[in-house]
mmCIF file of C-alpha atoms in Angstrom:
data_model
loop_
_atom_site.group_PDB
_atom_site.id
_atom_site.type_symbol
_atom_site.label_atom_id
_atom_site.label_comp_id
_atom_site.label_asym_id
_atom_site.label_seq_id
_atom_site.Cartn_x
_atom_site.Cartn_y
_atom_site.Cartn_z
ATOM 1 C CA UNK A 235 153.143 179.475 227.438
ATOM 2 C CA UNK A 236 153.330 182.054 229.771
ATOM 3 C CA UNK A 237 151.299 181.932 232.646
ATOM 4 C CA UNK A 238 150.081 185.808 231.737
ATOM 5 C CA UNK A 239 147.996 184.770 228.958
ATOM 6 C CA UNK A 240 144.799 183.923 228.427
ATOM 7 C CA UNK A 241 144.607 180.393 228.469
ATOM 8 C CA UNK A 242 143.226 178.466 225.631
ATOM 9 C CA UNK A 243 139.555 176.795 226.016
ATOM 10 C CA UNK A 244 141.619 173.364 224.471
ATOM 11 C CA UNK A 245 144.942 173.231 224.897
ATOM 12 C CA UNK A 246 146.605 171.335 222.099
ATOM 13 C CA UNK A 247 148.071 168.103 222.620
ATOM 14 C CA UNK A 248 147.901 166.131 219.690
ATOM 15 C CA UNK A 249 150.335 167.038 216.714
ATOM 16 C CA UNK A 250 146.776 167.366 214.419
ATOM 17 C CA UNK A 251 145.187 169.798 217.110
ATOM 18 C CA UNK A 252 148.733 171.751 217.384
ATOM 19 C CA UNK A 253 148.710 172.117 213.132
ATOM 20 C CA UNK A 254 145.489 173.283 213.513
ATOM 21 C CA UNK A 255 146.516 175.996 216.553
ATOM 22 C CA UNK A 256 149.525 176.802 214.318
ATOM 23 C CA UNK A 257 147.190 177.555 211.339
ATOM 24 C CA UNK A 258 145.006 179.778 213.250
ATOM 25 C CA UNK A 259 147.567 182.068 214.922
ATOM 26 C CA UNK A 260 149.353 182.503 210.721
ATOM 27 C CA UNK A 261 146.279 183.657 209.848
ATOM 28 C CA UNK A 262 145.687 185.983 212.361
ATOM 29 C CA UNK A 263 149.224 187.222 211.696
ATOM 30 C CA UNK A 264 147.943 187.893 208.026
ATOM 31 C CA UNK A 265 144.970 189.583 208.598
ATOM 32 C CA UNK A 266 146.603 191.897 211.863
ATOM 33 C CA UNK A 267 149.584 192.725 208.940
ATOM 34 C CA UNK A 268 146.531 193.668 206.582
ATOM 35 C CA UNK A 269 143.932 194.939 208.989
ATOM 36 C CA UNK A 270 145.583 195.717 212.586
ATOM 37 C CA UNK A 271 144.539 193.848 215.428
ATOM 38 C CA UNK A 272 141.461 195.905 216.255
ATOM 39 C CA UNK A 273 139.623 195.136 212.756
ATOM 40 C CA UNK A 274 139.835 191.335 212.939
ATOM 41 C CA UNK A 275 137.150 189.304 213.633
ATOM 42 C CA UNK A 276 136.501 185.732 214.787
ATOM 43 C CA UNK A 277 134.639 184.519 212.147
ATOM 44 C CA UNK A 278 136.790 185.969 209.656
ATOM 45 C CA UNK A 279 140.353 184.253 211.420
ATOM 46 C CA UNK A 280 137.703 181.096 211.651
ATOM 47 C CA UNK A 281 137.038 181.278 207.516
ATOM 48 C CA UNK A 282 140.472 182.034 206.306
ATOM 49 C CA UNK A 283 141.657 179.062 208.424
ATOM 50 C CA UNK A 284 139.858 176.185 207.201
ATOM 51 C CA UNK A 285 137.543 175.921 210.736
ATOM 52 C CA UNK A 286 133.880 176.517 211.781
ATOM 53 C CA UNK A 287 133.824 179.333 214.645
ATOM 54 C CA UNK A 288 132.677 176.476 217.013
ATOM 55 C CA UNK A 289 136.186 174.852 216.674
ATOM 56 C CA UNK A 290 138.003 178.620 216.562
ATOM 57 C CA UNK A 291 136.057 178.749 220.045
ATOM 58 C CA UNK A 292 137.256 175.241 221.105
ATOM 59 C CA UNK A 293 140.959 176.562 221.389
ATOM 60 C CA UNK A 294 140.535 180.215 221.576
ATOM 61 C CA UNK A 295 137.529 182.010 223.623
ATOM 62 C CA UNK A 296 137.965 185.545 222.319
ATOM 63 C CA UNK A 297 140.328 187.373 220.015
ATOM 64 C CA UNK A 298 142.172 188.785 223.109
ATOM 65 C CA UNK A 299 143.335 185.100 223.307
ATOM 66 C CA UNK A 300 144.576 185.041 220.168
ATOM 67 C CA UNK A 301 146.422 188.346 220.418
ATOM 68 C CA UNK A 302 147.730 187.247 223.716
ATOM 69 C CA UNK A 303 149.396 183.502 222.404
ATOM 70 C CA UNK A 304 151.074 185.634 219.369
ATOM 71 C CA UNK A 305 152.551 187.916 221.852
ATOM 72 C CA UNK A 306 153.908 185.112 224.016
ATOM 73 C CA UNK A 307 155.649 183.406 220.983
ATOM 74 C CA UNK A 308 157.185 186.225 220.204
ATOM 75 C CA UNK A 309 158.504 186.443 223.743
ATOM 76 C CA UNK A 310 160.041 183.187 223.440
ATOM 77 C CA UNK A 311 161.803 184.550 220.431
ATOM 78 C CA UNK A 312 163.544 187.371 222.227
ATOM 79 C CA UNK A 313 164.165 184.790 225.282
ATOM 80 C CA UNK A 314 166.221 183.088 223.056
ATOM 81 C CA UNK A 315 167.742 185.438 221.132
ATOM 82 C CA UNK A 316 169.347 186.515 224.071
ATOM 83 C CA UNK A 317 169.980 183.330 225.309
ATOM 84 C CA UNK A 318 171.934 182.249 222.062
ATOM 85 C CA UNK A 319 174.002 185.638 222.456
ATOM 86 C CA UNK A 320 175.731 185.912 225.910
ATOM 87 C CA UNK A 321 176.297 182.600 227.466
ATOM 88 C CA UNK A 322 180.006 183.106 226.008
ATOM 89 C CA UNK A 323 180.361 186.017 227.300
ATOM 90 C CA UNK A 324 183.670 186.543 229.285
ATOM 91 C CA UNK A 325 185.236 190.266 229.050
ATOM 92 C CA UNK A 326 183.680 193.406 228.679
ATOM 93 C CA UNK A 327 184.399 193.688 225.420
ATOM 94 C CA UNK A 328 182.742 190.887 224.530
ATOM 95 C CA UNK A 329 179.351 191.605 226.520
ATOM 96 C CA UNK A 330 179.295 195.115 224.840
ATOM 97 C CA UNK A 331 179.929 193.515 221.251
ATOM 98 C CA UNK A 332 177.121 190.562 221.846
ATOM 99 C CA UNK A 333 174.534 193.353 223.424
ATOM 100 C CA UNK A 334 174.891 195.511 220.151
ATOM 101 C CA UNK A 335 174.234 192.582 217.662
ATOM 102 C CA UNK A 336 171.754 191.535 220.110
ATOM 103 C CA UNK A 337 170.037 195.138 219.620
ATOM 104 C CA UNK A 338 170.380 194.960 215.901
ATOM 105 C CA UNK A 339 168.781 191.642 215.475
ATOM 106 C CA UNK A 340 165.864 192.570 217.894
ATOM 107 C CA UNK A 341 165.148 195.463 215.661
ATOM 108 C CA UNK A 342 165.535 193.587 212.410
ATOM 109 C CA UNK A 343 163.014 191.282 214.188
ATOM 110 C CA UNK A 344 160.778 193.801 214.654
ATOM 111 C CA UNK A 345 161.469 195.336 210.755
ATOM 112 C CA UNK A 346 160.802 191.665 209.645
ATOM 113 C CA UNK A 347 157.367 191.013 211.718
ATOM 114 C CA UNK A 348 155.436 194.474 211.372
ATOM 115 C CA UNK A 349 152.932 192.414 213.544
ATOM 116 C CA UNK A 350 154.511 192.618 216.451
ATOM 117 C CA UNK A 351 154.566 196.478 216.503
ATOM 118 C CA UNK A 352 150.722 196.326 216.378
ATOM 119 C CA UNK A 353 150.098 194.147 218.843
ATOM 120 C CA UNK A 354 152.523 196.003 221.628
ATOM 121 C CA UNK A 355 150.865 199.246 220.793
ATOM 122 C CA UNK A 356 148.270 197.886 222.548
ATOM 123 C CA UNK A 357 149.828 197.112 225.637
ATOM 124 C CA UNK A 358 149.062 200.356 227.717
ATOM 125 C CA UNK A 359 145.304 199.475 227.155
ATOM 126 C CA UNK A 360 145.639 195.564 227.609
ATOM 127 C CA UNK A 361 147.132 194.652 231.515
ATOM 128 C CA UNK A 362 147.939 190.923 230.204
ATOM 129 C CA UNK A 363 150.172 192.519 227.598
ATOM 130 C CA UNK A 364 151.609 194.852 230.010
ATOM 131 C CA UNK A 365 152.325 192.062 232.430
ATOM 132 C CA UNK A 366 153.727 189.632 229.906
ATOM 133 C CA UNK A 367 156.087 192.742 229.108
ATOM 134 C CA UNK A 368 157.403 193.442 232.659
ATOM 135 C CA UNK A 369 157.504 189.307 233.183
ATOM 136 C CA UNK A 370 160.059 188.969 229.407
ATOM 137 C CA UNK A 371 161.509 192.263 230.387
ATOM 138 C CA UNK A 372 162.947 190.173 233.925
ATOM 139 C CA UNK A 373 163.417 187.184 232.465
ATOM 140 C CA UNK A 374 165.963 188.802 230.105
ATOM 141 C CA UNK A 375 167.264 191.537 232.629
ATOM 142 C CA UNK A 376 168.023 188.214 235.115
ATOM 143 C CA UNK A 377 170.217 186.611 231.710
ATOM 144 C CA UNK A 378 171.911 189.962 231.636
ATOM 145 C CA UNK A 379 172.483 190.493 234.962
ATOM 146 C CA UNK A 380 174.224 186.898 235.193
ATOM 147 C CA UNK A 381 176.327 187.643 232.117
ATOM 148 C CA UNK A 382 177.513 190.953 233.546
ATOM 149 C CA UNK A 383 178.046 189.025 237.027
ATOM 150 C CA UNK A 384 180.212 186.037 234.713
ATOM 151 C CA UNK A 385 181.808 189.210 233.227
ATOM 152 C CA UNK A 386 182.707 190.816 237.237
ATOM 153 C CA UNK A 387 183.871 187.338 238.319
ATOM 154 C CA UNK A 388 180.990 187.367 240.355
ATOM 155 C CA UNK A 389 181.953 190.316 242.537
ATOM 156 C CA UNK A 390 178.558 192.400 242.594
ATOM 157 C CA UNK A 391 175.208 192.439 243.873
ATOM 158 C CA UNK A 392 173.127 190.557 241.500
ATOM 159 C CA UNK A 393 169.839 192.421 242.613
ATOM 160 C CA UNK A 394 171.372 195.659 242.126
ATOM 161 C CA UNK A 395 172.416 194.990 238.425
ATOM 162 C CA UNK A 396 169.520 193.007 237.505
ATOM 163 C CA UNK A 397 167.566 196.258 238.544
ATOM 164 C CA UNK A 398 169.223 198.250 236.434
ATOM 165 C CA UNK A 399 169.520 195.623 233.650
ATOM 166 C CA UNK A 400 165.715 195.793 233.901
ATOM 167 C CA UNK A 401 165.900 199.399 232.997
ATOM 168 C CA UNK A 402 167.993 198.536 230.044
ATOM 169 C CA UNK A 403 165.537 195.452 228.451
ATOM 170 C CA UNK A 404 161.997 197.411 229.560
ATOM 171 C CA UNK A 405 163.662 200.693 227.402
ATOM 172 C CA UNK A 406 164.645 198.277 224.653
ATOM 173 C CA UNK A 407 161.064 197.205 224.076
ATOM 174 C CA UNK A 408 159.918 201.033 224.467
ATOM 175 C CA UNK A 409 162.651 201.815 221.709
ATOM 176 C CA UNK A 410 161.859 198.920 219.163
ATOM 177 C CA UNK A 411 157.881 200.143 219.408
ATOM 178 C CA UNK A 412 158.954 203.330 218.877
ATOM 179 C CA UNK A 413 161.961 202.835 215.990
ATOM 180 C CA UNK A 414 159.471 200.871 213.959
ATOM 181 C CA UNK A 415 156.598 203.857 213.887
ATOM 182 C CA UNK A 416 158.761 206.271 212.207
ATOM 183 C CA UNK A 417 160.673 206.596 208.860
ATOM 184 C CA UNK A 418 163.537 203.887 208.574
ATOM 185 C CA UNK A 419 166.047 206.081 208.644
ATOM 186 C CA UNK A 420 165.004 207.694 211.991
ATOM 187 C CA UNK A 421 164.584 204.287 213.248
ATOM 188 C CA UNK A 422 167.869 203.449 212.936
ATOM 189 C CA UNK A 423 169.138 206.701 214.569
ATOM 190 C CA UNK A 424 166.662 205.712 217.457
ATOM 191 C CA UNK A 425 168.301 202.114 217.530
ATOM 192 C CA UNK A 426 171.758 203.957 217.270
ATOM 193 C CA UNK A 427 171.317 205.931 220.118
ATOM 194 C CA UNK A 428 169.931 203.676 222.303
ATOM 195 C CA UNK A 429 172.973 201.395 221.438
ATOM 196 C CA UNK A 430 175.215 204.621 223.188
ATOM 197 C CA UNK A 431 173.026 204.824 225.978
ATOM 198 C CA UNK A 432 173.034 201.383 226.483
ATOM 199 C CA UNK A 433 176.558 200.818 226.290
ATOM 200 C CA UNK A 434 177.603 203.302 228.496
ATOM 201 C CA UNK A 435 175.264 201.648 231.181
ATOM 202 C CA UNK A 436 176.982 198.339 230.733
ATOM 203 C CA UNK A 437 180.491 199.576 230.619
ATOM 204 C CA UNK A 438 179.878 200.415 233.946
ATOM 205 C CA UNK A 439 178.182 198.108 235.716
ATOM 206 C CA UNK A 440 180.825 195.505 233.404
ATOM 207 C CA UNK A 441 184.030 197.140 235.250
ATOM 208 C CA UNK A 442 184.848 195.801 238.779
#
């Protein structure tokens, strides 16, 4: 887990306890898809999931905890979606086709988990959530960077490009919040022109 989130009261260990963790952040999931994250309560996450508050309380101290764990596994997700997608990467060509599927299944990520939306609209208001953004936004920039590098035959300043592949993963994040708030079919036209923007950027920084 990141070390940006709230830490757990209990950290599971045990594969019972780590059910039970599992249990409580689907449930939250269900009732932020139903409700949005600012209408659920403790003792209502504690009921649907089977637990007295006490125990809720045992791994989780408020619901900013909660909010803050479901963030960081979706995080993970993106980490490795992006990890999956360029470590073949060789040619130019082939970075600009793996960074547009990698676009379109981050967006059909966020299409697929509506939950996710909610929970970074909150991250102007929330510093953890705005610091575990910057932190996955660098993590992923510094994959990028070294795939573009692998791409350059290492001739390039890696700082230099991983600044500006920062640019390109902290906008992507900005893009999927905002794709998923409007119609679909502006969405995708958001998505699409980020894609052109995007790919312009790493045509350049691609050629030696």
């Amino acid at each position: 887990m990141s070390d940006n989130v709230k830490k757990m009261r209990r950290a599971p260990t045990q594969k019972r306890s780590r059910e039970r963790v599992d249990t409580i952040l689907k449930v939250a999931c269900e009732l932020i898809s139903a409700q949005g994250s600012d209408a659920i309560k403790m003792g209502e996450v504690a009921e649907r999931a089977g637990i007295s508050i006490g125990s809720l309380y045992q791994y989780f101290p408020d619901k900013a905890s909660i909010i803050h764990a479901l963030a960081d596994r979706y995080n993970a997700e993106s980490l490795h979606c992006i990890e999956e997608a360029l470590p073949e990467v060789n040619s130019p060509d082939a970075l600009l086709a793996a960074f547009d599927r990698l676009i379109d299944t981050y967006y059909e990520l966020f299409l697929a988990e509506p939950v996710i939306c909610d929970i970074w609209t909150g991250t102007q208001a929330d510093k953890t959530l705005r610091d575990m953004e910057m932190e996955v936004s660098r993590a992923n920039a510094d994959l990028l960077a070294k795939a573009i590098l692998r791409v350059r035959d290492n001739d390039g300043d890696f700082k230099t490009i991983a600044a500006r592949c920062l640019l390109i993963m902290y906008s992507g994040e900005a893009t999927m919040r905002l794709a998923i708030a409007v119609p679909r079919g502006e969405g995708r036209e958001i998505v699409a022109s980020y894609k052109r923007m995007v790919g312009r950027e790493l045509a350049d920084m691609a050629r030696v």
